[in-house]
Amino acid sequence: MNPKNLKYHKEHDWARIEGDVAVLGVTDYAQEALGDIVYIELPEVGTEVSAGSTYAEIESVKAVSDVYAPLSGTIVETNEEVVDAPELINESPYEDGWLIKVKLSDPAELDELMSAEEYDQALAELDE
Amino acid sequence: MTPAGDRTERRQVEPDDSTPRRLPLDVEHEQLGAKFSPFAGWRMPVMYSSIIEEHFRVRTHAGLFDVSHMGRFLIRGHDALRTVQRLVATDISGLRSGEARYTVLLTPWGGIRDDLIVYRRDDGLLLIVNAGPAEGDRTWIEDHLVGDATLDDLTDITCLFALQGPDALEAITSIASCDPSGIAPFTFVNASVAGVEATIMRTGYTGEDGVELMMQHTDALRLWRETLIADRRGDIAPCGLGARDTLRLEAALLLYGRDLDQSTVPYEARLGWLTHLERADGSDFEGREALLEAQARGPSRLLVGLATDVRAIPRTGDTIVVEGEVVGEVTSGSLSPVLGHPIALGYVKPEMSDVGRTVTVVSKSKAIPARVVDRPFYRRGVTPMPKWPHRGASTRPSAKDDPR
């Protein structure tokens, strides 16, 4: 169910590696749990994010939730389309609904993340 | 992703050792695809498809809610009216059988113990109260029974549904042994609905026209299923607590536990209109002395409606600031699906409560510019309805393809 080419963090965030840059977003499970997303504020380009720390808040009709960075680095690009139309995260969490691109400062952190199979397994355990 | 500040179901982020009570139709809701959340000690359906979609369903057609978690007490005996008169702030001595009245139960200090609707039946007075304070209400009422009055708790042996929306009245009366003209707002009738004995009450909590239905729990599944298809067009959808919350907020209806609690005096919540200090029968009631004093003193805070132009949502507990000074607190906030921007209710110092005043709502991480606006935010038949649905609706479950 979750794309094979991505890496996953236990707080339901994903990373797609493109050279020394990672594209980050929240998983399908996260958007489903949040329900209708109505607002997101992203940090500015140049901001440092660190693995396991929050870098944004997502608001759905239901609640406010923190978004965690799965990897450390410096933000090189943010998705302005998502800021204008937060429902993109619901509609396309792995493609149009990406949040930020980060230039990685510690690629070794990649080893800490889950594969799609491991993340599917973690979700299955959540459902039990 | 973790909840940073939950609004709809604050309890879901707190550990709770007790197993929540299940609605009699728990399995049916599960089969309809409901997502559940604990609320006031119950496992409740929060949504079936999406909160916004269910919201618009109620505003444009009709939605069916299972609200059987609400407390239902029947006060009977010759002294039933005398008992309830002593406990509610409103003079209900003129209420005739078949009529209902919104009112509040007060503490001796004039705080709101609960808000409720009293239905006068032939066999007594039915009180429908909020789920959270229900146990406390019951003890409070039992301690104040007068003469031969008795309290029967009907919560476990009945179910309560709300069918709300412009199509609701016509849909329900099309399968009932009564006609719509027989049920004026805030009245109720007993009728056979799809072969089930039920009470149809023209009351609700959405700002939309509609009815509430009460029946024996053994008949509930049949009535639920028949009501969902009562319009024969498939436009009625099951709706959860999430949409119930956004709907009531647009209508600026207060939520107990958020906008009202035991520290709220009715005047602060602008509920002075339902307090009758001098009654036709000269009766006294719990909290009356305190209300007289509160009236003389004047309110120290007042309920206001807030709106923002940015999409950041004021949430429960955020502070309201004017020129650097804290002047109040947000008690409820959400996106208004119909208006397309966030709305909130809160309390501010009376001198800051005038419509048009600009304020700042401050949460842990942001400052949101907002202004005091008229309540309700949404007026049925007046507020223009945006086009909806604009995405995704056809792929989501509806009454048309429910799995039974």
mmCIF file with all atom_site columns, N, CA, C and O in Angstrom, chain A residues 11-13 30 32-36 38-39 41 57 59-66 68 84 86-87 91, chain B residues 1-8 35 46-47 50-52 246 311-313 315 334-335 364-366 391 396:
data_model
loop_
_atom_site.group_PDB
_atom_site.id
_atom_site.type_symbol
_atom_site.label_atom_id
_atom_site.label_alt_id
_atom_site.label_comp_id
_atom_site.label_asym_id
_atom_site.label_entity_id
_atom_site.label_seq_id
_atom_site.pdbx_PDB_ins_code
_atom_site.Cartn_x
_atom_site.Cartn_y
_atom_site.Cartn_z
_atom_site.occupancy
_atom_site.B_iso_or_equiv
_atom_site.pdbx_formal_charge
_atom_site.auth_seq_id
_atom_site.auth_comp_id
_atom_site.auth_asym_id
_atom_site.auth_atom_id
_atom_site.pdbx_PDB_model_num
ATOM 1   N N  . GLU A 1 11  ? 6.619   8.220  13.188 1.00 0.00 ? 11  GLU A N  1
ATOM 2   C CA . GLU A 1 11  ? 5.567   9.226  13.389 1.00 0.00 ? 11  GLU A CA 1
ATOM 3   C C  . GLU A 1 11  ? 4.768   9.476  12.112 1.00 0.00 ? 11  GLU A C  1
ATOM 4   O O  . GLU A 1 11  ? 4.135   10.517 11.941 1.00 0.00 ? 11  GLU A O  1
ATOM 5   N N  . HIS A 1 12  ? 4.822   8.539  11.195 1.00 0.00 ? 12  HIS A N  1
ATOM 6   C CA . HIS A 1 12  ? 4.017   8.564  9.965  1.00 0.00 ? 12  HIS A CA 1
ATOM 7   C C  . HIS A 1 12  ? 4.437   9.665  8.991  1.00 0.00 ? 12  HIS A C  1
ATOM 8   O O  . HIS A 1 12  ? 3.592   10.386 8.442  1.00 0.00 ? 12  HIS A O  1
ATOM 9   N N  . ASP A 1 13  ? 5.751   9.762  8.844  1.00 0.00 ? 13  ASP A N  1
ATOM 10  C CA . ASP A 1 13  ? 6.321   10.669 7.854  1.00 0.00 ? 13  ASP A CA 1
ATOM 11  C C  . ASP A 1 13  ? 7.130   9.836  6.862  1.00 0.00 ? 13  ASP A C  1
ATOM 12  O O  . ASP A 1 13  ? 7.624   8.765  7.203  1.00 0.00 ? 13  ASP A O  1
ATOM 13  N N  . ALA A 1 30  ? -1.351  8.875  7.972  1.00 0.00 ? 30  ALA A N  1
ATOM 14  C CA . ALA A 1 30  ? -1.445  10.136 8.711  1.00 0.00 ? 30  ALA A CA 1
ATOM 15  C C  . ALA A 1 30  ? -2.583  10.998 8.191  1.00 0.00 ? 30  ALA A C  1
ATOM 16  O O  . ALA A 1 30  ? -3.396  11.513 8.964  1.00 0.00 ? 30  ALA A O  1
ATOM 17  N N  . GLU A 1 32  ? -5.196  10.098 6.562  1.00 0.00 ? 32  GLU A N  1
ATOM 18  C CA . GLU A 1 32  ? -6.472  9.427  6.847  1.00 0.00 ? 32  GLU A CA 1
ATOM 19  C C  . GLU A 1 32  ? -6.879  9.660  8.302  1.00 0.00 ? 32  GLU A C  1
ATOM 20  O O  . GLU A 1 32  ? -8.039  9.929  8.611  1.00 0.00 ? 32  GLU A O  1
ATOM 21  N N  . ALA A 1 33  ? -5.899  9.559  9.206  1.00 0.00 ? 33  ALA A N  1
ATOM 22  C CA . ALA A 1 33  ? -6.186  9.750  10.633 1.00 0.00 ? 33  ALA A CA 1
ATOM 23  C C  . ALA A 1 33  ? -6.562  11.196 10.929 1.00 0.00 ? 33  ALA A C  1
ATOM 24  O O  . ALA A 1 33  ? -7.416  11.469 11.770 1.00 0.00 ? 33  ALA A O  1
ATOM 25  N N  . LEU A 1 34  ? -5.930  12.131 10.228 1.00 0.00 ? 34  LEU A N  1
ATOM 26  C CA . LEU A 1 34  ? -6.210  13.549 10.465 1.00 0.00 ? 34  LEU A CA 1
ATOM 27  C C  . LEU A 1 34  ? -7.583  13.946 9.952  1.00 0.00 ? 34  LEU A C  1
ATOM 28  O O  . LEU A 1 34  ? -8.244  14.813 10.515 1.00 0.00 ? 34  LEU A O  1
ATOM 29  N N  . GLY A 1 35  ? -8.042  13.341 8.880  1.00 0.00 ? 35  GLY A N  1
ATOM 30  C CA . GLY A 1 35  ? -9.277  13.797 8.246  1.00 0.00 ? 35  GLY A CA 1
ATOM 31  C C  . GLY A 1 35  ? -9.006  15.049 7.426  1.00 0.00 ? 35  GLY A C  1
ATOM 32  O O  . GLY A 1 35  ? -7.858  15.312 7.047  1.00 0.00 ? 35  GLY A O  1
ATOM 33  N N  . ASP A 1 36  ? -10.054 15.811 7.154  1.00 0.00 ? 36  ASP A N  1
ATOM 34  C CA . ASP A 1 36  ? -9.937  16.968 6.263  1.00 0.00 ? 36  ASP A CA 1
ATOM 35  C C  . ASP A 1 36  ? -8.887  17.957 6.758  1.00 0.00 ? 36  ASP A C  1
ATOM 36  O O  . ASP A 1 36  ? -9.067  18.594 7.785  1.00 0.00 ? 36  ASP A O  1
ATOM 37  N N  . VAL A 1 38  ? -7.000  21.416 6.707  1.00 0.00 ? 38  VAL A N  1
ATOM 38  C CA . VAL A 1 38  ? -7.447  22.752 6.303  1.00 0.00 ? 38  VAL A CA 1
ATOM 39  C C  . VAL A 1 38  ? -6.349  23.817 6.417  1.00 0.00 ? 38  VAL A C  1
ATOM 40  O O  . VAL A 1 38  ? -6.527  24.923 5.919  1.00 0.00 ? 38  VAL A O  1
ATOM 41  N N  . TYR A 1 39  ? -5.239  23.489 7.045  1.00 0.00 ? 39  TYR A N  1
ATOM 42  C CA . TYR A 1 39  ? -4.227  24.525 7.230  1.00 0.00 ? 39  TYR A CA 1
ATOM 43  C C  . TYR A 1 39  ? -2.879  23.898 7.513  1.00 0.00 ? 39  TYR A C  1
ATOM 44  O O  . TYR A 1 39  ? -2.778  22.936 8.271  1.00 0.00 ? 39  TYR A O  1
ATOM 45  N N  . GLU A 1 41  ? 1.333   25.372 8.034  1.00 0.00 ? 41  GLU A N  1
ATOM 46  C CA . GLU A 1 41  ? 2.319   26.440 7.976  1.00 0.00 ? 41  GLU A CA 1
ATOM 47  C C  . GLU A 1 41  ? 3.673   25.767 7.874  1.00 0.00 ? 41  GLU A C  1
ATOM 48  O O  . GLU A 1 41  ? 3.987   24.906 8.692  1.00 0.00 ? 41  GLU A O  1
ATOM 49  N N  . GLU A 1 57  ? 3.131   22.309 11.816 1.00 0.00 ? 57  GLU A N  1
ATOM 50  C CA . GLU A 1 57  ? 1.864   21.859 12.395 1.00 0.00 ? 57  GLU A CA 1
ATOM 51  C C  . GLU A 1 57  ? 0.843   21.730 11.279 1.00 0.00 ? 57  GLU A C  1
ATOM 52  O O  . GLU A 1 57  ? 0.742   22.610 10.434 1.00 0.00 ? 57  GLU A O  1
ATOM 53  N N  . GLU A 1 59  ? -3.193  21.335 10.580 1.00 0.00 ? 59  GLU A N  1
ATOM 54  C CA . GLU A 1 59  ? -4.506  21.424 11.210 1.00 0.00 ? 59  GLU A CA 1
ATOM 55  C C  . GLU A 1 59  ? -5.529  20.738 10.332 1.00 0.00 ? 59  GLU A C  1
ATOM 56  O O  . GLU A 1 59  ? -5.648  21.030 9.148  1.00 0.00 ? 59  GLU A O  1
ATOM 57  N N  . SER A 1 60  ? -6.270  19.832 10.944 1.00 0.00 ? 60  SER A N  1
ATOM 58  C CA . SER A 1 60  ? -7.443  19.297 10.275 1.00 0.00 ? 60  SER A CA 1
ATOM 59  C C  . SER A 1 60  ? -8.643  19.887 10.990 1.00 0.00 ? 60  SER A C  1
ATOM 60  O O  . SER A 1 60  ? -8.500  20.586 11.992 1.00 0.00 ? 60  SER A O  1
ATOM 61  N N  . VAL A 1 61  ? -9.832  19.609 10.470 1.00 0.00 ? 61  VAL A N  1
ATOM 62  C CA . VAL A 1 61  ? -11.035 20.074 11.151 1.00 0.00 ? 61  VAL A CA 1
ATOM 63  C C  . VAL A 1 61  ? -11.025 19.547 12.584 1.00 0.00 ? 61  VAL A C  1
ATOM 64  O O  . VAL A 1 61  ? -11.411 20.224 13.517 1.00 0.00 ? 61  VAL A O  1
ATOM 65  N N  . LYS A 1 62  ? -10.502 18.330 12.725 1.00 0.00 ? 62  LYS A N  1
ATOM 66  C CA . LYS A 1 62  ? -10.568 17.629 14.000 1.00 0.00 ? 62  LYS A CA 1
ATOM 67  C C  . LYS A 1 62  ? -9.528  18.091 15.007 1.00 0.00 ? 62  LYS A C  1
ATOM 68  O O  . LYS A 1 62  ? -9.797  18.160 16.193 1.00 0.00 ? 62  LYS A O  1
ATOM 69  N N  . ALA A 1 63  ? -8.304  18.347 14.549 1.00 0.00 ? 63  ALA A N  1
ATOM 70  C CA . ALA A 1 63  ? -7.219  18.513 15.514 1.00 0.00 ? 63  ALA A CA 1
ATOM 71  C C  . ALA A 1 63  ? -6.017  19.217 14.903 1.00 0.00 ? 63  ALA A C  1
ATOM 72  O O  . ALA A 1 63  ? -5.937  19.414 13.698 1.00 0.00 ? 63  ALA A O  1
ATOM 73  N N  . VAL A 1 64  ? -5.086  19.571 15.762 1.00 0.00 ? 64  VAL A N  1
ATOM 74  C CA . VAL A 1 64  ? -3.780  20.064 15.325 1.00 0.00 ? 64  VAL A CA 1
ATOM 75  C C  . VAL A 1 64  ? -2.775  18.949 15.575 1.00 0.00 ? 64  VAL A C  1
ATOM 76  O O  . VAL A 1 64  ? -2.790  18.336 16.637 1.00 0.00 ? 64  VAL A O  1
ATOM 77  N N  . SER A 1 65  ? -1.895  18.694 14.622 1.00 0.00 ? 65  SER A N  1
ATOM 78  C CA . SER A 1 65  ? -0.884  17.654 14.821 1.00 0.00 ? 65  SER A CA 1
ATOM 79  C C  . SER A 1 65  ? 0.488   18.163 14.414 1.00 0.00 ? 65  SER A C  1
ATOM 80  O O  . SER A 1 65  ? 0.621   18.957 13.489 1.00 0.00 ? 65  SER A O  1
ATOM 81  N N  . ASP A 1 66  ? 1.498   17.679 15.121 1.00 0.00 ? 66  ASP A N  1
ATOM 82  C CA . ASP A 1 66  ? 2.870   18.029 14.796 1.00 0.00 ? 66  ASP A CA 1
ATOM 83  C C  . ASP A 1 66  ? 3.379   17.144 13.661 1.00 0.00 ? 66  ASP A C  1
ATOM 84  O O  . ASP A 1 66  ? 3.044   15.971 13.590 1.00 0.00 ? 66  ASP A O  1
ATOM 85  N N  . TYR A 1 68  ? 6.868   15.586 12.053 1.00 0.00 ? 68  TYR A N  1
ATOM 86  C CA . TYR A 1 68  ? 8.249   15.320 12.451 1.00 0.00 ? 68  TYR A CA 1
ATOM 87  C C  . TYR A 1 68  ? 9.146   15.155 11.237 1.00 0.00 ? 68  TYR A C  1
ATOM 88  O O  . TYR A 1 68  ? 8.742   14.589 10.228 1.00 0.00 ? 68  TYR A O  1
ATOM 89  N N  . ASP A 1 84  ? -1.362  26.744 -0.073 1.00 0.00 ? 84  ASP A N  1
ATOM 90  C CA . ASP A 1 84  ? -2.574  27.330 -0.646 1.00 0.00 ? 84  ASP A CA 1
ATOM 91  C C  . ASP A 1 84  ? -3.748  26.362 -0.653 1.00 0.00 ? 84  ASP A C  1
ATOM 92  O O  . ASP A 1 84  ? -4.903  26.780 -0.538 1.00 0.00 ? 84  ASP A O  1
ATOM 93  N N  . PRO A 1 86  ? -4.331  22.983 1.246  1.00 0.00 ? 86  PRO A N  1
ATOM 94  C CA . PRO A 1 86  ? -3.879  21.893 2.144  1.00 0.00 ? 86  PRO A CA 1
ATOM 95  C C  . PRO A 1 86  ? -4.563  20.556 1.866  1.00 0.00 ? 86  PRO A C  1
ATOM 96  O O  . PRO A 1 86  ? -4.036  19.516 2.247  1.00 0.00 ? 86  PRO A O  1
ATOM 97  N N  . GLU A 1 87  ? -5.728  20.583 1.183  1.00 0.00 ? 87  GLU A N  1
ATOM 98  C CA . GLU A 1 87  ? -6.418  19.325 0.894  1.00 0.00 ? 87  GLU A CA 1
ATOM 99  C C  . GLU A 1 87  ? -5.593  18.426 -0.039 1.00 0.00 ? 87  GLU A C  1
ATOM 100 O O  . GLU A 1 87  ? -5.877  17.240 -0.166 1.00 0.00 ? 87  GLU A O  1
ATOM 101 N N  . GLU A 1 91  ? -5.450  14.341 -0.688 1.00 0.00 ? 91  GLU A N  1
ATOM 102 C CA . GLU A 1 91  ? -5.691  13.753 -2.010 1.00 0.00 ? 91  GLU A CA 1
ATOM 103 C C  . GLU A 1 91  ? -4.476  13.000 -2.542 1.00 0.00 ? 91  GLU A C  1
ATOM 104 O O  . GLU A 1 91  ? -4.613  12.003 -3.232 1.00 0.00 ? 91  GLU A O  1
ATOM 105 N N  . MET B 2 1   ? 3.767   12.073 13.404 1.00 0.00 ? 1   MET B N  1
ATOM 106 C CA . MET B 2 1   ? 2.535   12.827 13.596 1.00 0.00 ? 1   MET B CA 1
ATOM 107 C C  . MET B 2 1   ? 1.912   12.485 14.944 1.00 0.00 ? 1   MET B C  1
ATOM 108 O O  . MET B 2 1   ? 1.584   11.335 15.195 1.00 0.00 ? 1   MET B O  1
ATOM 109 N N  . THR B 2 2   ? 1.811   13.454 15.797 1.00 0.00 ? 2   THR B N  1
ATOM 110 C CA . THR B 2 2   ? 1.095   13.226 17.055 1.00 0.00 ? 2   THR B CA 1
ATOM 111 C C  . THR B 2 2   ? 0.175   14.400 17.304 1.00 0.00 ? 2   THR B C  1
ATOM 112 O O  . THR B 2 2   ? 0.470   15.515 16.887 1.00 0.00 ? 2   THR B O  1
ATOM 113 N N  . PRO B 2 3   ? -0.958  14.153 17.993 1.00 0.00 ? 3   PRO B N  1
ATOM 114 C CA . PRO B 2 3   ? -1.874  15.262 18.251 1.00 0.00 ? 3   PRO B CA 1
ATOM 115 C C  . PRO B 2 3   ? -1.198  16.303 19.130 1.00 0.00 ? 3   PRO B C  1
ATOM 116 O O  . PRO B 2 3   ? -0.651  15.978 20.174 1.00 0.00 ? 3   PRO B O  1
ATOM 117 N N  . ALA B 2 4   ? -1.188  17.559 18.687 1.00 0.00 ? 4   ALA B N  1
ATOM 118 C CA . ALA B 2 4   ? -0.558  18.616 19.473 1.00 0.00 ? 4   ALA B CA 1
ATOM 119 C C  . ALA B 2 4   ? -1.577  19.335 20.335 1.00 0.00 ? 4   ALA B C  1
ATOM 120 O O  . ALA B 2 4   ? -1.284  19.778 21.422 1.00 0.00 ? 4   ALA B O  1
ATOM 121 N N  . GLY B 2 5   ? -2.765  19.456 19.848 1.00 0.00 ? 5   GLY B N  1
ATOM 122 C CA . GLY B 2 5   ? -3.798  20.133 20.615 1.00 0.00 ? 5   GLY B CA 1
ATOM 123 C C  . GLY B 2 5   ? -5.127  19.691 20.063 1.00 0.00 ? 5   GLY B C  1
ATOM 124 O O  . GLY B 2 5   ? -5.594  20.196 19.066 1.00 0.00 ? 5   GLY B O  1
ATOM 125 N N  . ASP B 2 6   ? -5.701  18.702 20.660 1.00 0.00 ? 6   ASP B N  1
ATOM 126 C CA . ASP B 2 6   ? -6.884  18.098 20.090 1.00 0.00 ? 6   ASP B CA 1
ATOM 127 C C  . ASP B 2 6   ? -8.113  18.910 20.466 1.00 0.00 ? 6   ASP B C  1
ATOM 128 O O  . ASP B 2 6   ? -8.194  19.475 21.521 1.00 0.00 ? 6   ASP B O  1
ATOM 129 N N  . ARG B 2 7   ? -9.028  18.957 19.536 1.00 0.00 ? 7   ARG B N  1
ATOM 130 C CA . ARG B 2 7   ? -10.187 19.806 19.769 1.00 0.00 ? 7   ARG B CA 1
ATOM 131 C C  . ARG B 2 7   ? -11.478 19.001 19.926 1.00 0.00 ? 7   ARG B C  1
ATOM 132 O O  . ARG B 2 7   ? -12.214 19.197 20.877 1.00 0.00 ? 7   ARG B O  1
ATOM 133 N N  . THR B 2 8   ? -11.715 18.104 18.962 1.00 0.00 ? 8   THR B N  1
ATOM 134 C CA . THR B 2 8   ? -13.007 17.436 18.974 1.00 0.00 ? 8   THR B CA 1
ATOM 135 C C  . THR B 2 8   ? -13.137 16.506 20.183 1.00 0.00 ? 8   THR B C  1
ATOM 136 O O  . THR B 2 8   ? -14.134 16.520 20.876 1.00 0.00 ? 8   THR B O  1
ATOM 137 N N  . LYS B 2 35  ? -15.253 5.858  12.005 1.00 0.00 ? 35  LYS B N  1
ATOM 138 C CA . LYS B 2 35  ? -14.076 5.955  12.866 1.00 0.00 ? 35  LYS B CA 1
ATOM 139 C C  . LYS B 2 35  ? -14.573 6.336  14.244 1.00 0.00 ? 35  LYS B C  1
ATOM 140 O O  . LYS B 2 35  ? -15.433 7.210  14.366 1.00 0.00 ? 35  LYS B O  1
ATOM 141 N N  . VAL B 2 46  ? -17.061 9.203  15.196 1.00 0.00 ? 46  VAL B N  1
ATOM 142 C CA . VAL B 2 46  ? -16.664 10.597 14.976 1.00 0.00 ? 46  VAL B CA 1
ATOM 143 C C  . VAL B 2 46  ? -16.947 10.997 13.528 1.00 0.00 ? 46  VAL B C  1
ATOM 144 O O  . VAL B 2 46  ? -17.359 12.114 13.247 1.00 0.00 ? 46  VAL B O  1
ATOM 145 N N  . MET B 2 47  ? -16.699 10.074 12.612 1.00 0.00 ? 47  MET B N  1
ATOM 146 C CA . MET B 2 47  ? -17.053 10.335 11.212 1.00 0.00 ? 47  MET B CA 1
ATOM 147 C C  . MET B 2 47  ? -17.153 9.024  10.462 1.00 0.00 ? 47  MET B C  1
ATOM 148 O O  . MET B 2 47  ? -16.588 8.008  10.864 1.00 0.00 ? 47  MET B O  1
ATOM 149 N N  . SER B 2 50  ? -16.140 11.973 5.804  1.00 0.00 ? 50  SER B N  1
ATOM 150 C CA . SER B 2 50  ? -15.290 13.100 6.161  1.00 0.00 ? 50  SER B CA 1
ATOM 151 C C  . SER B 2 50  ? -16.169 14.105 6.890  1.00 0.00 ? 50  SER B C  1
ATOM 152 O O  . SER B 2 50  ? -17.370 14.229 6.596  1.00 0.00 ? 50  SER B O  1
ATOM 153 N N  . ILE B 2 51  ? -15.585 14.801 7.853  1.00 0.00 ? 51  ILE B N  1
ATOM 154 C CA . ILE B 2 51  ? -16.375 15.738 8.646  1.00 0.00 ? 51  ILE B CA 1
ATOM 155 C C  . ILE B 2 51  ? -17.004 16.796 7.743  1.00 0.00 ? 51  ILE B C  1
ATOM 156 O O  . ILE B 2 51  ? -18.183 17.132 7.861  1.00 0.00 ? 51  ILE B O  1
ATOM 157 N N  . ILE B 2 52  ? -16.208 17.316 6.802  1.00 0.00 ? 52  ILE B N  1
ATOM 158 C CA . ILE B 2 52  ? -16.722 18.388 5.943  1.00 0.00 ? 52  ILE B CA 1
ATOM 159 C C  . ILE B 2 52  ? -17.828 17.866 5.028  1.00 0.00 ? 52  ILE B C  1
ATOM 160 O O  . ILE B 2 52  ? -18.852 18.520 4.840  1.00 0.00 ? 52  ILE B O  1
ATOM 161 N N  . THR B 2 246 ? -18.963 20.726 14.283 1.00 0.00 ? 246 THR B N  1
ATOM 162 C CA . THR B 2 246 ? -18.806 21.873 13.374 1.00 0.00 ? 246 THR B CA 1
ATOM 163 C C  . THR B 2 246 ? -20.164 22.503 13.057 1.00 0.00 ? 246 THR B C  1
ATOM 164 O O  . THR B 2 246 ? -20.267 23.719 12.904 1.00 0.00 ? 246 THR B O  1
ATOM 165 N N  . ARG B 2 311 ? -6.266  31.027 7.565  1.00 0.00 ? 311 ARG B N  1
ATOM 166 C CA . ARG B 2 311 ? -6.841  29.697 7.768  1.00 0.00 ? 311 ARG B CA 1
ATOM 167 C C  . ARG B 2 311 ? -6.441  29.051 9.089  1.00 0.00 ? 311 ARG B C  1
ATOM 168 O O  . ARG B 2 311 ? -6.913  27.967 9.410  1.00 0.00 ? 311 ARG B O  1
ATOM 169 N N  . ALA B 2 312 ? -5.576  29.680 9.863  1.00 0.00 ? 312 ALA B N  1
ATOM 170 C CA . ALA B 2 312 ? -5.213  29.122 11.166 1.00 0.00 ? 312 ALA B CA 1
ATOM 171 C C  . ALA B 2 312 ? -6.427  29.171 12.083 1.00 0.00 ? 312 ALA B C  1
ATOM 172 O O  . ALA B 2 312 ? -7.152  30.164 12.120 1.00 0.00 ? 312 ALA B O  1
ATOM 173 N N  . ILE B 2 313 ? -6.637  28.092 12.818 1.00 0.00 ? 313 ILE B N  1
ATOM 174 C CA . ILE B 2 313 ? -7.871  27.939 13.581 1.00 0.00 ? 313 ILE B CA 1
ATOM 175 C C  . ILE B 2 313 ? -7.654  28.225 15.064 1.00 0.00 ? 313 ILE B C  1
ATOM 176 O O  . ILE B 2 313 ? -6.807  27.597 15.691 1.00 0.00 ? 313 ILE B O  1
ATOM 177 N N  . ARG B 2 315 ? -8.190  27.589 18.816 1.00 0.00 ? 315 ARG B N  1
ATOM 178 C CA . ARG B 2 315 ? -8.583  26.335 19.461 1.00 0.00 ? 315 ARG B CA 1
ATOM 179 C C  . ARG B 2 315 ? -8.871  26.565 20.939 1.00 0.00 ? 315 ARG B C  1
ATOM 180 O O  . ARG B 2 315 ? -8.396  27.534 21.541 1.00 0.00 ? 315 ARG B O  1
ATOM 181 N N  . SER B 2 334 ? -13.168 26.105 15.088 1.00 0.00 ? 334 SER B N  1
ATOM 182 C CA . SER B 2 334 ? -13.096 25.166 13.979 1.00 0.00 ? 334 SER B CA 1
ATOM 183 C C  . SER B 2 334 ? -13.102 25.943 12.678 1.00 0.00 ? 334 SER B C  1
ATOM 184 O O  . SER B 2 334 ? -13.397 27.132 12.663 1.00 0.00 ? 334 SER B O  1
ATOM 185 N N  . LEU B 2 335 ? -12.794 25.244 11.598 1.00 0.00 ? 335 LEU B N  1
ATOM 186 C CA . LEU B 2 335 ? -13.076 25.812 10.292 1.00 0.00 ? 335 LEU B CA 1
ATOM 187 C C  . LEU B 2 335 ? -14.593 25.782 10.109 1.00 0.00 ? 335 LEU B C  1
ATOM 188 O O  . LEU B 2 335 ? -15.240 24.795 10.435 1.00 0.00 ? 335 LEU B O  1
ATOM 189 N N  . LYS B 2 364 ? 0.036   28.289 21.368 1.00 0.00 ? 364 LYS B N  1
ATOM 190 C CA . LYS B 2 364 ? 1.413   28.028 21.775 1.00 0.00 ? 364 LYS B CA 1
ATOM 191 C C  . LYS B 2 364 ? 2.418   28.422 20.697 1.00 0.00 ? 364 LYS B C  1
ATOM 192 O O  . LYS B 2 364 ? 3.532   28.779 20.983 1.00 0.00 ? 364 LYS B O  1
ATOM 193 N N  . SER B 2 365 ? 1.982   28.362 19.433 1.00 0.00 ? 365 SER B N  1
ATOM 194 C CA . SER B 2 365 ? 2.970   28.599 18.382 1.00 0.00 ? 365 SER B CA 1
ATOM 195 C C  . SER B 2 365 ? 2.619   29.743 17.441 1.00 0.00 ? 365 SER B C  1
ATOM 196 O O  . SER B 2 365 ? 3.412   30.103 16.591 1.00 0.00 ? 365 SER B O  1
ATOM 197 N N  . LYS B 2 366 ? 1.414   30.320 17.553 1.00 0.00 ? 366 LYS B N  1
ATOM 198 C CA . LYS B 2 366 ? 1.124   31.403 16.612 1.00 0.00 ? 366 LYS B CA 1
ATOM 199 C C  . LYS B 2 366 ? 0.156   32.435 17.180 1.00 0.00 ? 366 LYS B C  1
ATOM 200 O O  . LYS B 2 366 ? -0.528  32.202 18.167 1.00 0.00 ? 366 LYS B O  1
ATOM 201 N N  . ARG B 2 391 ? -14.888 17.669 -4.306 1.00 0.00 ? 391 ARG B N  1
ATOM 202 C CA . ARG B 2 391 ? -13.877 16.632 -4.528 1.00 0.00 ? 391 ARG B CA 1
ATOM 203 C C  . ARG B 2 391 ? -14.220 15.373 -3.737 1.00 0.00 ? 391 ARG B C  1
ATOM 204 O O  . ARG B 2 391 ? -14.819 15.430 -2.679 1.00 0.00 ? 391 ARG B O  1
ATOM 205 N N  . ARG B 2 396 ? -16.573 8.078  -1.673 1.00 0.00 ? 396 ARG B N  1
ATOM 206 C CA . ARG B 2 396 ? -16.727 7.801  -0.248 1.00 0.00 ? 396 ARG B CA 1
ATOM 207 C C  . ARG B 2 396 ? -18.040 7.099  0.022  1.00 0.00 ? 396 ARG B C  1
ATOM 208 O O  . ARG B 2 396 ? -18.987 7.225  -0.739 1.00 0.00 ? 396 ARG B O  1
#
